[in-house]
């Protein structure tokens, strides 16, 4: 079937998958550094701050695992992102067409659209998200995504593949809702001469960065909790919250905030920009 004859939701899926592929490959090192920062054990001497920076972790990975070590976990990232972003954008497109039709969503509608699309994608892709997190933390010796899935099912049971579901939804659903709201509202506020000019993709990208920074910072604590639960499957969400607070205090909930904010912000801005440009080329309103 030619792409031009495909259902609009399928076109949205394909556009989203391509945008997710580009952004994942480019920003995977930031995700790995974020995961390593969040899962560091506090082995410092009493009285020391125990703080380790993003640059220290980055250099440590390059020194011990070489430059390509920064892309460790890229296979499960692709396995998660390519279908995951496709599912997200196709769900978002379908929901928007059903509830908003040709009108632009308001602030509340944008929150609900983003949250609904992320809930569907997050639940469906959670098993691969768990494997991706374990690949990146450096504590597991998985060789492939399929082998890791098989190993987890055999040793921990299928339920382990859905560890951190609550924390994941608490992180991703608000992030997407907040992001889509600010992105759509700031883009709608752009002067028409900018929106219709060749610089429109750059303007949209800037709107995406602004929306991503705010959404990332608000949802950072949930991301730290999610990482701990998925790396240590014996922990429940409440136990992980207690552990992080007892070991690191309130600042522990913001470990990895800089690389995550950089990655999530740049990935989201790039994904939306590429998605909207591709949808426009296919004659569809994103």
Short mmCIF file of C-alpha atoms in Angstrom, two decimals:
data_model
loop_
_atom_site.label_atom_id
_atom_site.label_comp_id
_atom_site.label_asym_id
_atom_site.label_seq_id
_atom_site.Cartn_x
_atom_site.Cartn_y
_atom_site.Cartn_z
CA UNK A 1 0.00 0.00 0.00
CA UNK A 2 1.37 3.40 -0.90
CA UNK A 3 1.81 5.89 1.93
CA UNK A 4 -0.56 8.31 0.22
CA UNK A 5 -3.36 5.74 0.46
CA UNK A 6 -2.76 4.85 4.10
CA UNK A 7 -5.14 5.82 6.89
CA UNK A 8 -4.26 9.19 8.49
CA UNK A 9 -3.59 7.50 11.84
CA UNK A 10 -1.09 5.18 10.14
CA UNK A 11 0.59 8.18 8.54
CA UNK A 12 0.80 9.82 11.98
CA UNK A 13 2.32 6.60 13.35
CA UNK A 14 4.97 6.54 10.63
CA UNK A 15 5.81 10.24 11.04
CA UNK A 16 6.07 9.83 14.79
CA UNK A 17 8.27 6.74 14.50
CA UNK A 18 10.71 8.50 12.19
CA UNK A 19 10.88 11.56 14.43
CA UNK A 20 11.48 9.32 17.46
CA UNK A 21 14.27 7.44 15.66
CA UNK A 22 16.19 10.62 14.90
CA UNK A 23 15.86 12.09 18.38
CA UNK A 24 16.68 8.83 20.19
CA UNK A 25 19.90 8.23 18.30
CA UNK A 26 21.08 11.77 18.88
CA UNK A 27 20.26 12.10 22.59
CA UNK A 28 20.78 8.55 23.93
CA UNK A 29 24.01 9.53 25.79
CA UNK A 30 22.06 11.99 27.92
CA UNK A 31 19.58 9.27 28.89
CA UNK A 32 22.39 6.92 29.89
CA UNK A 33 24.10 9.58 32.02
CA UNK A 34 20.78 10.41 33.66
CA UNK A 35 20.16 6.77 34.57
CA UNK A 36 23.69 6.34 35.95
CA UNK A 37 23.34 9.47 38.10
CA UNK A 38 20.04 8.29 39.53
CA UNK A 39 21.28 4.78 40.38
CA UNK A 40 24.66 5.70 41.92
CA UNK A 41 25.18 4.20 45.34
CA UNK A 42 26.29 6.64 48.04
CA UNK A 43 29.72 5.22 48.84
CA UNK A 44 31.24 8.49 50.02
CA UNK A 45 32.69 8.90 53.47
CA UNK A 46 30.45 10.23 56.26
CA UNK A 47 30.29 13.98 56.21
CA UNK A 48 30.93 14.29 52.48
CA UNK A 49 28.27 15.51 50.12
CA UNK A 50 28.38 12.45 47.88
CA UNK A 51 27.56 14.59 44.90
CA UNK A 52 28.64 13.38 41.50
CA UNK A 53 28.16 15.59 38.48
CA UNK A 54 26.99 14.88 34.97
CA UNK A 55 30.45 15.54 33.52
CA UNK A 56 32.09 13.09 35.97
CA UNK A 57 29.70 10.32 34.98
CA UNK A 58 30.13 11.14 31.29
CA UNK A 59 33.93 10.96 31.50
CA UNK A 60 33.74 7.80 33.61
CA UNK A 61 31.64 6.03 30.99
CA UNK A 62 33.99 7.06 28.19
CA UNK A 63 37.03 5.99 30.21
CA UNK A 64 35.73 2.54 31.19
CA UNK A 65 33.41 1.70 28.28
CA UNK A 66 34.83 3.91 25.52
CA UNK A 67 32.89 6.43 23.49
CA UNK A 68 30.38 3.91 22.18
CA UNK A 69 29.54 3.11 25.79
CA UNK A 70 27.49 6.30 25.81
CA UNK A 71 25.08 4.57 23.43
CA UNK A 72 24.67 1.52 25.65
CA UNK A 73 20.98 0.74 25.76
CA UNK A 74 20.30 2.29 22.37
CA UNK A 75 18.82 -1.01 21.10
CA UNK A 76 16.06 -1.12 23.74
CA UNK A 77 15.67 2.64 23.32
CA UNK A 78 14.94 2.09 19.64
CA UNK A 79 12.68 -0.87 20.46
CA UNK A 80 10.78 1.41 22.81
CA UNK A 81 10.86 4.72 20.96
CA UNK A 82 10.19 3.75 17.35
CA UNK A 83 6.83 2.08 18.06
CA UNK A 84 6.25 4.12 21.24
CA UNK A 85 6.46 7.56 19.65
CA UNK A 86 4.47 6.23 16.70
CA UNK A 87 1.73 5.01 19.05
CA UNK A 88 1.83 8.32 20.91
CA UNK A 89 1.41 10.49 17.83
CA UNK A 90 -1.17 8.25 16.15
CA UNK A 91 -3.21 8.18 19.38
CA UNK A 92 -2.81 11.93 19.77
CA UNK A 93 -3.91 12.50 16.17
CA UNK A 94 -6.91 10.19 16.52
CA UNK A 95 -8.03 11.79 19.80
CA UNK A 96 -7.59 15.28 18.40
CA UNK A 97 -9.56 14.47 15.25
CA UNK A 98 -12.35 12.93 17.32
CA UNK A 99 -12.69 15.59 20.02
CA UNK A 100 -11.35 18.76 18.41
CA UNK A 101 -11.87 18.02 14.72
CA UNK A 102 -10.43 20.98 12.78
CA UNK A 103 -10.29 23.43 15.68
CA UNK A 104 -7.18 24.10 17.74
CA UNK A 105 -7.35 22.56 21.23
CA UNK A 106 -7.66 24.84 24.22
CA UNK A 107 -5.37 24.60 27.24
CA UNK A 108 -7.44 21.98 29.06
CA UNK A 109 -8.06 20.00 25.88
CA UNK A 110 -4.33 20.01 25.12
CA UNK A 111 -3.54 18.61 28.58
CA UNK A 112 -6.09 15.83 28.14
CA UNK A 113 -4.91 15.01 24.61
CA UNK A 114 -1.28 14.77 25.65
CA UNK A 115 -2.06 12.83 28.82
CA UNK A 116 -4.35 10.38 27.00
CA UNK A 117 -1.87 9.67 24.23
CA UNK A 118 0.98 9.18 26.70
CA UNK A 119 -1.07 6.82 28.88
CA UNK A 120 -1.73 4.50 25.94
CA UNK A 121 1.89 4.56 24.72
CA UNK A 122 3.36 4.31 28.23
CA UNK A 123 1.40 1.22 29.25
CA UNK A 124 2.00 -0.60 25.97
CA UNK A 125 5.74 0.08 25.92
CA UNK A 126 6.49 -0.34 29.65
CA UNK A 127 8.17 -3.80 29.35
CA UNK A 128 10.71 -2.41 26.91
CA UNK A 129 11.14 0.68 29.12
CA UNK A 130 12.11 -1.59 32.03
CA UNK A 131 14.70 -3.37 29.87
CA UNK A 132 16.06 -0.05 28.58
CA UNK A 133 16.57 1.24 32.12
CA UNK A 134 18.40 -1.92 33.14
CA UNK A 135 20.64 -1.78 30.08
CA UNK A 136 21.63 1.79 30.89
CA UNK A 137 22.28 1.39 34.61
CA UNK A 138 25.25 -0.96 33.98
CA UNK A 139 24.24 -3.55 36.60
CA UNK A 140 22.85 -6.15 34.24
CA UNK A 141 24.70 -8.15 31.60
CA UNK A 142 21.92 -8.45 29.04
CA UNK A 143 23.04 -9.06 25.46
CA UNK A 144 19.87 -8.34 23.51
CA UNK A 145 16.38 -6.96 24.07
CA UNK A 146 14.71 -10.30 23.37
CA UNK A 147 17.19 -12.11 25.63
CA UNK A 148 16.58 -9.60 28.41
CA UNK A 149 12.81 -9.97 28.13
CA UNK A 150 13.16 -13.75 28.26
CA UNK A 151 15.54 -13.59 31.24
CA UNK A 152 13.25 -11.33 33.26
CA UNK A 153 10.22 -13.53 32.59
CA UNK A 154 12.11 -16.68 33.61
CA UNK A 155 13.83 -15.34 36.73
CA UNK A 156 11.40 -12.70 38.05
CA UNK A 157 8.12 -13.44 36.34
CA UNK A 158 6.22 -11.42 33.70
CA UNK A 159 4.98 -8.97 36.34
CA UNK A 160 8.53 -7.60 36.67
CA UNK A 161 8.21 -6.20 33.16
CA UNK A 162 5.57 -3.83 34.50
CA UNK A 163 7.55 -2.68 37.54
CA UNK A 164 7.39 1.05 38.02
CA UNK A 165 4.08 1.38 36.18
CA UNK A 166 2.68 3.82 38.73
CA UNK A 167 5.83 5.96 38.80
CA UNK A 168 6.08 5.85 35.01
CA UNK A 169 2.53 7.10 34.56
CA UNK A 170 3.03 9.73 37.27
CA UNK A 171 6.05 10.93 35.30
CA UNK A 172 4.96 10.59 31.67
CA UNK A 173 1.28 11.51 31.80
CA UNK A 174 1.79 14.91 33.51
CA UNK A 175 4.88 15.56 31.37
CA UNK A 176 3.01 15.01 28.14
CA UNK A 177 -0.06 16.91 29.28
CA UNK A 178 1.97 19.90 30.46
CA UNK A 179 4.20 19.77 27.39
CA UNK A 180 1.38 19.66 24.84
CA UNK A 181 -0.48 22.45 26.65
CA UNK A 182 2.47 24.85 26.73
CA UNK A 183 3.66 23.84 23.26
CA UNK A 184 0.28 24.33 21.61
CA UNK A 185 -0.44 27.57 23.45
CA UNK A 186 2.96 29.17 22.78
CA UNK A 187 2.83 28.08 19.13
CA UNK A 188 -0.67 29.54 18.78
CA UNK A 189 0.61 32.82 20.23
CA UNK A 190 3.23 33.19 17.48
CA UNK A 191 2.54 35.96 14.96
CA UNK A 192 1.01 34.65 11.73
CA UNK A 193 3.88 36.01 9.66
CA UNK A 194 6.28 33.76 11.61
CA UNK A 195 4.02 30.70 11.48
CA UNK A 196 3.74 31.00 7.71
CA UNK A 197 7.40 31.83 7.07
CA UNK A 198 10.31 29.45 6.28
CA UNK A 199 11.51 29.97 9.85
CA UNK A 200 8.36 28.30 11.25
CA UNK A 201 10.16 25.01 12.10
CA UNK A 202 12.76 26.94 14.14
CA UNK A 203 10.03 28.88 15.93
CA UNK A 204 8.14 25.65 16.69
CA UNK A 205 11.37 24.08 17.96
CA UNK A 206 11.89 27.03 20.32
CA UNK A 207 8.33 26.63 21.63
CA UNK A 208 9.07 22.96 22.21
CA UNK A 209 12.20 23.74 24.21
CA UNK A 210 10.32 26.17 26.44
CA UNK A 211 7.55 23.66 27.07
CA UNK A 212 9.99 20.80 27.64
CA UNK A 213 12.07 22.53 30.31
CA UNK A 214 9.05 23.24 32.48
CA UNK A 215 7.50 19.80 32.01
CA UNK A 216 10.82 18.05 32.75
CA UNK A 217 11.46 19.87 36.01
CA UNK A 218 7.92 19.29 37.31
CA UNK A 219 8.07 15.53 36.65
CA UNK A 220 11.72 14.90 37.67
CA UNK A 221 10.96 13.34 41.11
CA UNK A 222 8.68 10.73 39.50
CA UNK A 223 11.45 9.88 37.02
CA UNK A 224 13.95 9.18 39.82
CA UNK A 225 11.44 6.95 41.62
CA UNK A 226 10.64 5.11 38.37
CA UNK A 227 14.31 4.41 37.71
CA UNK A 228 14.89 2.96 41.20
CA UNK A 229 11.83 0.71 41.00
CA UNK A 230 12.80 -0.67 37.58
CA UNK A 231 16.44 -1.27 38.51
CA UNK A 232 15.51 -2.80 41.89
CA UNK A 233 12.30 -4.74 41.19
CA UNK A 234 11.93 -5.75 44.85
CA UNK A 235 11.17 -2.12 45.67
CA UNK A 236 7.63 -0.82 45.61
CA UNK A 237 6.97 2.78 44.65
CA UNK A 238 6.44 3.85 48.27
CA UNK A 239 9.60 2.00 49.36
CA UNK A 240 11.60 3.70 46.60
CA UNK A 241 10.39 7.13 47.70
CA UNK A 242 11.36 6.37 51.29
CA UNK A 243 14.76 4.99 50.26
CA UNK A 244 15.63 7.99 48.08
CA UNK A 245 14.65 10.43 50.84
CA UNK A 246 16.54 8.56 53.58
CA UNK A 247 19.71 8.16 51.49
CA UNK A 248 19.86 11.47 49.66
CA UNK A 249 17.24 13.81 51.10
CA UNK A 250 14.99 15.97 48.95
CA UNK A 251 17.81 16.69 46.50
CA UNK A 252 17.88 12.97 45.68
CA UNK A 253 14.59 13.39 43.82
CA UNK A 254 16.32 15.74 41.41
CA UNK A 255 19.34 13.59 40.60
CA UNK A 256 19.91 13.52 36.87
CA UNK A 257 17.69 16.57 36.35
CA UNK A 258 20.15 18.33 34.02
CA UNK A 259 20.76 15.49 31.52
CA UNK A 260 17.10 14.46 31.63
CA UNK A 261 15.88 18.02 31.05
CA UNK A 262 18.31 18.41 28.17
CA UNK A 263 17.33 15.09 26.63
CA UNK A 264 13.57 15.24 27.15
CA UNK A 265 13.39 18.86 26.06
CA UNK A 266 15.50 18.42 22.92
CA UNK A 267 13.90 15.06 22.04
CA UNK A 268 10.37 16.37 22.42
CA UNK A 269 11.09 19.57 20.52
CA UNK A 270 12.80 17.68 17.70
CA UNK A 271 10.14 14.94 17.57
CA UNK A 272 7.27 17.43 17.36
CA UNK A 273 9.05 19.59 14.79
CA UNK A 274 9.85 16.62 12.51
CA UNK A 275 6.38 15.15 13.03
CA UNK A 276 4.60 18.37 12.11
CA UNK A 277 6.79 18.97 9.05
CA UNK A 278 6.21 15.43 7.78
CA UNK A 279 2.48 15.61 8.41
CA UNK A 280 2.33 18.90 6.51
CA UNK A 281 4.14 17.30 3.57
CA UNK A 282 1.53 14.53 3.58
CA UNK A 283 -1.24 17.11 3.51
CA UNK A 284 -2.46 16.42 7.06
CA UNK A 285 -3.03 18.89 9.88
CA UNK A 286 -1.02 17.76 12.90
#
